[in-house]
mmCIF file of C-alpha atoms in Angstrom:
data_model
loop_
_atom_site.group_PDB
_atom_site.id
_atom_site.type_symbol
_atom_site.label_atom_id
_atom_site.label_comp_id
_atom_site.label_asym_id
_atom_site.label_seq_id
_atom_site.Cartn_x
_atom_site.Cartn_y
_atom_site.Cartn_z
ATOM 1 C CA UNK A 152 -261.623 27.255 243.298
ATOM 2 C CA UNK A 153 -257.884 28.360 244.686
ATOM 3 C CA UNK A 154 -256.719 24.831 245.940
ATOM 4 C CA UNK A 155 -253.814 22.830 245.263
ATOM 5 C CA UNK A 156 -254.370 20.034 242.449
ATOM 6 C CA UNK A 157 -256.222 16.800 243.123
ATOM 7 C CA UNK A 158 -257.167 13.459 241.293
ATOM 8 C CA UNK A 159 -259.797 14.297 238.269
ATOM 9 C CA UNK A 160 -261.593 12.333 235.454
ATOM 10 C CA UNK A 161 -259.665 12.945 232.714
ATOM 11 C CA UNK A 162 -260.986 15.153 230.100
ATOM 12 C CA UNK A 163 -258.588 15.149 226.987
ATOM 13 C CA UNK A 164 -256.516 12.143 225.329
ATOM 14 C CA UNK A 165 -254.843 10.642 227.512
ATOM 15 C CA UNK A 166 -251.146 8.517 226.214
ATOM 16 C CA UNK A 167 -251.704 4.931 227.236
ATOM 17 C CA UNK A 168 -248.423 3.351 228.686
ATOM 18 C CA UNK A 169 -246.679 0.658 226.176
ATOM 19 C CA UNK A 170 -247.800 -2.156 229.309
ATOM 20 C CA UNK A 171 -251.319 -0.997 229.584
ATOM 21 C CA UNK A 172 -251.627 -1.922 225.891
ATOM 22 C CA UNK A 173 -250.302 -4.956 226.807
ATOM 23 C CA UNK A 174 -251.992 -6.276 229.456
ATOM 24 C CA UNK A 175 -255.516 -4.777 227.965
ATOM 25 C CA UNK A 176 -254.738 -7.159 224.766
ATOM 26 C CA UNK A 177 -258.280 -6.835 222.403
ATOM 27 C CA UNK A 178 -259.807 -5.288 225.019
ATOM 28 C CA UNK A 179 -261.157 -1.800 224.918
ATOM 29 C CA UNK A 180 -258.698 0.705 226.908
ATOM 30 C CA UNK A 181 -260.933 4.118 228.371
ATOM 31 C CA UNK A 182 -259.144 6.328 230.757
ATOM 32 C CA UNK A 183 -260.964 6.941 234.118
ATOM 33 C CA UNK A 184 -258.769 8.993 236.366
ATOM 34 C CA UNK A 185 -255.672 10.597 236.584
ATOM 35 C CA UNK A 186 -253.982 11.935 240.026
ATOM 36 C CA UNK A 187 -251.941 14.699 240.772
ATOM 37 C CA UNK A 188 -248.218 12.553 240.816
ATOM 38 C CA UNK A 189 -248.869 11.228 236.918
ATOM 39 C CA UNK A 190 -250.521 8.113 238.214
ATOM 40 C CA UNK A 191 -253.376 6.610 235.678
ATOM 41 C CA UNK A 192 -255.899 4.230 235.787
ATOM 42 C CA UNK A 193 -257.691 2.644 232.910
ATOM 43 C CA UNK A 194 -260.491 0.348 232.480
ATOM 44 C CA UNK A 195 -259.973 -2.334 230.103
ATOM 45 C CA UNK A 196 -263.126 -3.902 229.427
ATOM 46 C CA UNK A 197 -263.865 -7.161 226.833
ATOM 47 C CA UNK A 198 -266.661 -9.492 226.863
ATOM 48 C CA UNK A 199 -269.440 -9.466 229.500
ATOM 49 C CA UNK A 200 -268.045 -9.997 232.729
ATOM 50 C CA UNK A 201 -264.288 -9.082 231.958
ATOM 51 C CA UNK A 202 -263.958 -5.699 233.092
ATOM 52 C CA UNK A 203 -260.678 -4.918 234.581
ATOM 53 C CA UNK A 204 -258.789 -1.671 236.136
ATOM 54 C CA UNK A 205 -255.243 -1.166 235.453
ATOM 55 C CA UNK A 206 -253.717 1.325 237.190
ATOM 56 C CA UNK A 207 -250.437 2.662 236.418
ATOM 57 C CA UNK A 208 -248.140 5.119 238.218
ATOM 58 C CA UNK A 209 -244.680 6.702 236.430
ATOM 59 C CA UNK A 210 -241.343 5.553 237.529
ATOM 60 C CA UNK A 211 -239.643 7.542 240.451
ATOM 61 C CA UNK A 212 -242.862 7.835 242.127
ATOM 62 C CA UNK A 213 -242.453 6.830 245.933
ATOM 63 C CA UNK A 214 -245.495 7.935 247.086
ATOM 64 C CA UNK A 215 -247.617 5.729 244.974
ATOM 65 C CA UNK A 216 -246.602 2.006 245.385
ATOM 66 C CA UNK A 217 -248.763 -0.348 243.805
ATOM 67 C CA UNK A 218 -246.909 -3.258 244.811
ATOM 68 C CA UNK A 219 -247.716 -2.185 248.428
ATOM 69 C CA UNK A 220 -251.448 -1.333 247.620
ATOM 70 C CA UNK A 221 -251.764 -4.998 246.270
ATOM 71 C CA UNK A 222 -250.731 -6.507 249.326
ATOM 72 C CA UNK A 223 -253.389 -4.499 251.524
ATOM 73 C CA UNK A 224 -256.056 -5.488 248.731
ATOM 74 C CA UNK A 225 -255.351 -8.711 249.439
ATOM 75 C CA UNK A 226 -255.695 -8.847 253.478
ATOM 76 C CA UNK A 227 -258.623 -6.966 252.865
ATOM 77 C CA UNK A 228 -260.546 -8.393 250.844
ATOM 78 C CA UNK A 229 -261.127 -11.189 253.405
ATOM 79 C CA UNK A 230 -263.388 -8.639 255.283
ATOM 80 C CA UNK A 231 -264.155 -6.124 253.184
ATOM 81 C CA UNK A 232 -265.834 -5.446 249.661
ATOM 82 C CA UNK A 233 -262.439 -4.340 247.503
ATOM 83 C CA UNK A 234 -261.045 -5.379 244.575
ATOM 84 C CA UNK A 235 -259.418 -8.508 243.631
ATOM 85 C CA UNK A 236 -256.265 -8.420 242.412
ATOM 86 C CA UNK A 237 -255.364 -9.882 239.058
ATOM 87 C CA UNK A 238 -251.519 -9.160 238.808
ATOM 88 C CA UNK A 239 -248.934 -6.231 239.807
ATOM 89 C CA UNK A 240 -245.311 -5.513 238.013
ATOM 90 C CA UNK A 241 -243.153 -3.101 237.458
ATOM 91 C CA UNK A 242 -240.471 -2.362 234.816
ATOM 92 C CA UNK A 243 -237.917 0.870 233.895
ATOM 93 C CA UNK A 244 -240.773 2.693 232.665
ATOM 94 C CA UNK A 245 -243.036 2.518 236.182
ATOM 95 C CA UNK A 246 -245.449 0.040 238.045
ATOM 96 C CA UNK A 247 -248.935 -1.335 237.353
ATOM 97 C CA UNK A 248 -251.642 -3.003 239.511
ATOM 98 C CA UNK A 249 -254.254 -4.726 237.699
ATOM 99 C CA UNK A 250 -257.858 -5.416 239.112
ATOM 100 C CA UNK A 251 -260.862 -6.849 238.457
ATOM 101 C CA UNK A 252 -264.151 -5.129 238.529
ATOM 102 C CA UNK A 253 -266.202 -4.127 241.186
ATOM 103 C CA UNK A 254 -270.657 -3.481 240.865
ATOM 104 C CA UNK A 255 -271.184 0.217 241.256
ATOM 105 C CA UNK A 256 -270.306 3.680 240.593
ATOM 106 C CA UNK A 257 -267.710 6.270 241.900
ATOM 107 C CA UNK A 258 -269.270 8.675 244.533
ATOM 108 C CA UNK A 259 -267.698 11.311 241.680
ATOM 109 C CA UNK A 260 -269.896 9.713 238.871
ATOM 110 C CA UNK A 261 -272.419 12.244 237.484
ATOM 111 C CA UNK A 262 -275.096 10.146 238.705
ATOM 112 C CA UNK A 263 -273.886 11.080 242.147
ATOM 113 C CA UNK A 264 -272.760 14.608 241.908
ATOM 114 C CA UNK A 265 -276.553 15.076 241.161
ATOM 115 C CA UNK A 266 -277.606 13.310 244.450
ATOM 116 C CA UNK A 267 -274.747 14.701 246.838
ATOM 117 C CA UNK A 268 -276.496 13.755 249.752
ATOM 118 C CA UNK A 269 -277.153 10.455 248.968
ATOM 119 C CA UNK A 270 -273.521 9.572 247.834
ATOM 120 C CA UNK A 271 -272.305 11.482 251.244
ATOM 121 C CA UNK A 272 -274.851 9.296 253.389
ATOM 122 C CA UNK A 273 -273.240 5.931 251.855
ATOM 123 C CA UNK A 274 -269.436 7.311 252.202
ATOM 124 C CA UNK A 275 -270.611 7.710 256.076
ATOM 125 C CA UNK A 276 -271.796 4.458 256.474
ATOM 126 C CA UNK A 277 -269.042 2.401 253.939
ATOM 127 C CA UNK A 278 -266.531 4.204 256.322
ATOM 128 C CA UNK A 279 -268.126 2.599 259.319
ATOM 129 C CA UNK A 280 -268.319 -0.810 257.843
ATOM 130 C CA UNK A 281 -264.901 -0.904 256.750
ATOM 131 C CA UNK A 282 -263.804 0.358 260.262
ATOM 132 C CA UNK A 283 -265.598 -2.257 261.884
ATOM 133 C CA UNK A 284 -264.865 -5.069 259.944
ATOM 134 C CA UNK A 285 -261.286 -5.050 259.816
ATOM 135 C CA UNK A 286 -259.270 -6.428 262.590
ATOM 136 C CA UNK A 287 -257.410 -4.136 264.349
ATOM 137 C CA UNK A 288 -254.979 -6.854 266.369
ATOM 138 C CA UNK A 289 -254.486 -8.404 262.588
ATOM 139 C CA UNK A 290 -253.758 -5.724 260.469
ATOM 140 C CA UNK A 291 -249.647 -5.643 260.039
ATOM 141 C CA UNK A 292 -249.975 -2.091 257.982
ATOM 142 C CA UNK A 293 -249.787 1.187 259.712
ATOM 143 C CA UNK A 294 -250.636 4.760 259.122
ATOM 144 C CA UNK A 295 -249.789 6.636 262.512
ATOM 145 C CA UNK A 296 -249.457 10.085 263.492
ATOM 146 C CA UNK A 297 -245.547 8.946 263.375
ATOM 147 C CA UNK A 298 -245.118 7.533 259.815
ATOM 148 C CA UNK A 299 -247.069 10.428 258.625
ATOM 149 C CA UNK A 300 -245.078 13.029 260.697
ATOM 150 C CA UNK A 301 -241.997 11.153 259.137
ATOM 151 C CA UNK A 302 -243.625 11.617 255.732
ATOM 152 C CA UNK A 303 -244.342 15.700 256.597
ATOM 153 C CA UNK A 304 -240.713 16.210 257.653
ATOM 154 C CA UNK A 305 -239.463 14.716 253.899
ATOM 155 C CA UNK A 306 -241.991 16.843 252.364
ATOM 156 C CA UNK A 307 -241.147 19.564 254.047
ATOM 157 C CA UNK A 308 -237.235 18.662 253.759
ATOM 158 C CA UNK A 309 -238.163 18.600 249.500
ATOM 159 C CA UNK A 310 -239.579 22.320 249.901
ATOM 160 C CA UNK A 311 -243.230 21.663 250.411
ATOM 161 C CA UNK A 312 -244.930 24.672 252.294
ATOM 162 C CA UNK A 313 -248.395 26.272 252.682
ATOM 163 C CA UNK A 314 -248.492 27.461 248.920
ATOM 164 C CA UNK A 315 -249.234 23.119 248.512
ATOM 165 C CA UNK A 316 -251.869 23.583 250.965
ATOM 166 C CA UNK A 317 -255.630 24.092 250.862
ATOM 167 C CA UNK A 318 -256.697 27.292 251.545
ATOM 168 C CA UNK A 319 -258.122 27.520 254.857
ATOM 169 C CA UNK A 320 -254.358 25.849 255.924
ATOM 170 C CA UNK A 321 -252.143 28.785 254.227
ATOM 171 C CA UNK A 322 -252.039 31.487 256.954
ATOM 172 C CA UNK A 323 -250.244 29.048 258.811
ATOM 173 C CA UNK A 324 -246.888 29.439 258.483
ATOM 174 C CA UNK A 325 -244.293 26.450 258.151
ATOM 175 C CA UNK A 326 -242.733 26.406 261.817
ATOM 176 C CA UNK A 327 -246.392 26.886 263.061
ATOM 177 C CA UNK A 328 -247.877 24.048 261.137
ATOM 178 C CA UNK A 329 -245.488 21.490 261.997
ATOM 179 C CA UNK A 330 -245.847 22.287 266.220
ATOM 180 C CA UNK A 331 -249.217 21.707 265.405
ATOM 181 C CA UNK A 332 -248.839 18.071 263.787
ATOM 182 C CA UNK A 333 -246.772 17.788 265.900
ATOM 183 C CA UNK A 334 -248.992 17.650 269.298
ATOM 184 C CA UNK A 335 -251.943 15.216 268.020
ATOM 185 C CA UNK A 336 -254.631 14.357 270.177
ATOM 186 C CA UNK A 337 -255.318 11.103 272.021
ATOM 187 C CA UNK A 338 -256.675 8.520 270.134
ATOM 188 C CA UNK A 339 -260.263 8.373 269.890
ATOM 189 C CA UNK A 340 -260.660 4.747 268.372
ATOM 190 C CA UNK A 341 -258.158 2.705 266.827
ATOM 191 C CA UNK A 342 -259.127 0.979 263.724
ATOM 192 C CA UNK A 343 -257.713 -0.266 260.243
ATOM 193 C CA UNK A 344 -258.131 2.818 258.204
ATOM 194 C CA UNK A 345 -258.766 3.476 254.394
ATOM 195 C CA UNK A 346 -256.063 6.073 254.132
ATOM 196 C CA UNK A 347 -257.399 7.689 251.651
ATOM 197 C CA UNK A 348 -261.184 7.902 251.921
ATOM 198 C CA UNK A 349 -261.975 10.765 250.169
ATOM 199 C CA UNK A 350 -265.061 10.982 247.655
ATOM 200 C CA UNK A 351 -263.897 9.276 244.430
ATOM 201 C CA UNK A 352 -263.016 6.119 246.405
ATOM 202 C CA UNK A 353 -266.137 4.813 247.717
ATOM 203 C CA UNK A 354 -268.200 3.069 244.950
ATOM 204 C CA UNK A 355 -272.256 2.971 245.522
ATOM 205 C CA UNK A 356 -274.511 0.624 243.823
ATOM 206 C CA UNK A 357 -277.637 2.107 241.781
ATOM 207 C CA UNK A 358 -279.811 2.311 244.504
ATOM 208 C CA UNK A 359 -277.665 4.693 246.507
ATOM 209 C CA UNK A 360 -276.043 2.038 249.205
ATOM 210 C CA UNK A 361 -272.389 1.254 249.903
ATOM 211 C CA UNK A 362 -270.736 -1.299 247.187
ATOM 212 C CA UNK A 363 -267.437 -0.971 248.081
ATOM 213 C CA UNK A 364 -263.859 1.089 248.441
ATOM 214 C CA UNK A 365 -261.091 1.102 245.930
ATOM 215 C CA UNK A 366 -257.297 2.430 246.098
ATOM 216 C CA UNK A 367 -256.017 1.307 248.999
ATOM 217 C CA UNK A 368 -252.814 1.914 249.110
ATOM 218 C CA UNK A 369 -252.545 3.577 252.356
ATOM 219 C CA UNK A 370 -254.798 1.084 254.678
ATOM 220 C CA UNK A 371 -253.393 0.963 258.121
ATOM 221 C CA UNK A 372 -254.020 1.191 261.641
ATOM 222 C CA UNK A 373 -254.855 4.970 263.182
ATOM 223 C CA UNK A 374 -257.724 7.025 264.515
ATOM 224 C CA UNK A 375 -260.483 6.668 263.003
ATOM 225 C CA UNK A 376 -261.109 10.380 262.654
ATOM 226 C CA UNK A 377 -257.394 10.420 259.998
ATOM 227 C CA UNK A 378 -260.269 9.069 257.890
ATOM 228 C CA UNK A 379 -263.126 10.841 259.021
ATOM 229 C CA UNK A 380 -261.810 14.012 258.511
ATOM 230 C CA UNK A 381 -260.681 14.188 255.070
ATOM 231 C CA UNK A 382 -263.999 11.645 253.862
ATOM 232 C CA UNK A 383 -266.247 14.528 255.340
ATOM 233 C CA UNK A 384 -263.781 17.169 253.963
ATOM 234 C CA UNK A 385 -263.508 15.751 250.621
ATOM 235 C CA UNK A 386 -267.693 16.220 250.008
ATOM 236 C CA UNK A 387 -266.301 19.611 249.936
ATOM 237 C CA UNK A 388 -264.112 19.553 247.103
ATOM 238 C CA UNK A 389 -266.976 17.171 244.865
ATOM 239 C CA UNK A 390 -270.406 18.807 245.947
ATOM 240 C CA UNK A 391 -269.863 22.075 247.415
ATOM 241 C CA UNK A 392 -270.535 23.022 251.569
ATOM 242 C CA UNK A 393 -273.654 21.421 253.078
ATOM 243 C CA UNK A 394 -272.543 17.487 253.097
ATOM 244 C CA UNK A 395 -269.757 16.912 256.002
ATOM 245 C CA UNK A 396 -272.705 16.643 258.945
ATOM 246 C CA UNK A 397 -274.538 13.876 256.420
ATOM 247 C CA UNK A 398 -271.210 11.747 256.802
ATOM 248 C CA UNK A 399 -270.723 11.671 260.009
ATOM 249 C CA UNK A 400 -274.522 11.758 260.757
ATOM 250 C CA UNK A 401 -274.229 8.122 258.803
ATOM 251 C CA UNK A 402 -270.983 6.772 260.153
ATOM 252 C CA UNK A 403 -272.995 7.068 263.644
ATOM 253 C CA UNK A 404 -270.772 9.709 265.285
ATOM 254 C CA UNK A 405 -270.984 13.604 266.474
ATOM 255 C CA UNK A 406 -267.910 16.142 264.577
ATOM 256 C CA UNK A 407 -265.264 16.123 266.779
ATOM 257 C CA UNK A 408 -263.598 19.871 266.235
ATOM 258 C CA UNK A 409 -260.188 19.351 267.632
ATOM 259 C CA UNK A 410 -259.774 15.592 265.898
ATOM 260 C CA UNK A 411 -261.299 17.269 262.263
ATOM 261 C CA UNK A 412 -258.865 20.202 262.222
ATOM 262 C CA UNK A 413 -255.858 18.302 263.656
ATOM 263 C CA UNK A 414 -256.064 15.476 260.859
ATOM 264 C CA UNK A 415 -257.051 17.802 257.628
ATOM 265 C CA UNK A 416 -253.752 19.599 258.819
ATOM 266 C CA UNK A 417 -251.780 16.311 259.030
ATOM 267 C CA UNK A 418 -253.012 15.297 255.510
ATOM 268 C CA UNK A 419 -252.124 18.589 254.087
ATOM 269 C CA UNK A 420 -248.458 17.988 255.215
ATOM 270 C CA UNK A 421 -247.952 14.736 254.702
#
């Protein structure tokens, strides 16, 4: 498929960072997923009931903060079914976030890109749980039309254009883009959002329900249709056309047209 690179399961030897060694000690270290800015995560796994995640992201990597992902981990975990953080450094060499484990499986795992419908159906309805569950006049993170125009302009400012853009965004050209980001629609509803809720982040237990979300480094308040859009896009990218009703159908909501386009644009750009 012609699209710009994305997050993937790694699928050849992957170099394990001189602090992943170190924090994994005896423990056995197995690559899980690598994104597009050089960020890894492993899973370091010992004795029954040890499993841990250690994520690790190159130095000179802005857009990726752990340190800043472990602090929304924390605040939500009082609501929410995340991750619990274990510890979170940095050094020369780049940053790491360690977790502990979470019960179920990637909406990516194989088990799930054989059942697309199911794993779509629990995205829908994890989405709506988180959004409802996290307290909007509490949260002290934000991820606003504003930041993320702010975010678009240094991206743009760095030489990012439509050739970093999916497809159906590339006729656009720049100037044209950015008026459009530029006029967003009223809010809809505000709530804390995942910020990035697309398909390899929601985790499903074996019988197909929600378990829980990972990586998020991006929670903040918005519409809740900046994560609708890209949640329901992102079935897309993992399981082919057919899925994006089935996750709004379960979040409890009808597609919104103007709200879907305007925020897929705004997460190309920024």
């Amino acid at each position: 498929m012609d699209r710009p690179l994305i997050s993937e399961i790694p699928t050849a030897p992957v170099p394990v960072p001189d602090v992943v060694s170190a924090l994994a000690g005896g423990d056995t270290i197995t690559p899980v997923w690598r994104n597009e800015l050089g960020g890894l995560t492993f899973r370091l796994q010992g004795g029954p009931g040890t499993t841990r995640y250690a994520k690790w992201v190159p130095a000179g990597t802005p857009e990726l903060d752990l340190s800043a992902e472990a602090e929304r981990l924390t605040w939500a975990r009082r609501w929410a079914t995340v991750p619990r953080v274990v510890e979170h450094g940095a050094d020369a060499h780049g940053s790491w976030l360690v977790t502990a484990a979470v019960p179920g499986r990637p909406a990516v795992d194989p088990r799930w890109i054989a059942e697309p419908a199911t794993a779509a159906a629990a995205i829908g309805r994890g989405l709506r749980l988180l959004h409802d569950a996290l307290p909007v006049e509490d949260c002290p993170f934000d991820w606003s039309v504003e930041r993320r125009l702010a975010q678009a302009d240094r991206r743009i400012a760095d030489g990012a254009g439509p050739d970093d853009w999916w497809p159906e965004h590339r006729p656009l050209d720049l100037a044209e883009a950015r008026a459009r980001v530029g006029q967003p629609p009223a809010i809809d509803r505000l709530v804390v959002c995942h910020g990035d809720a697309c398909v390899p982040n929601t985790l499903l237990h074996d019988d197909g329900a929600f378990a829980a979300h990972v990586d998020l480094g991006s929670l903040g308040v918005a519409d809740r249709w900046a994560d609708l859009a890209v949640a329901a896009w992102s079935t897309e990218w993992n399981y082919g056309p057919g899925y994006t009703g089935v996750v709004y159908d379960a979040y409890g909501i009808a597609p919104d047209e103007e709200r879907i386009a305007y925020y897929r644009l705004l997460w190309d750009m920024s």
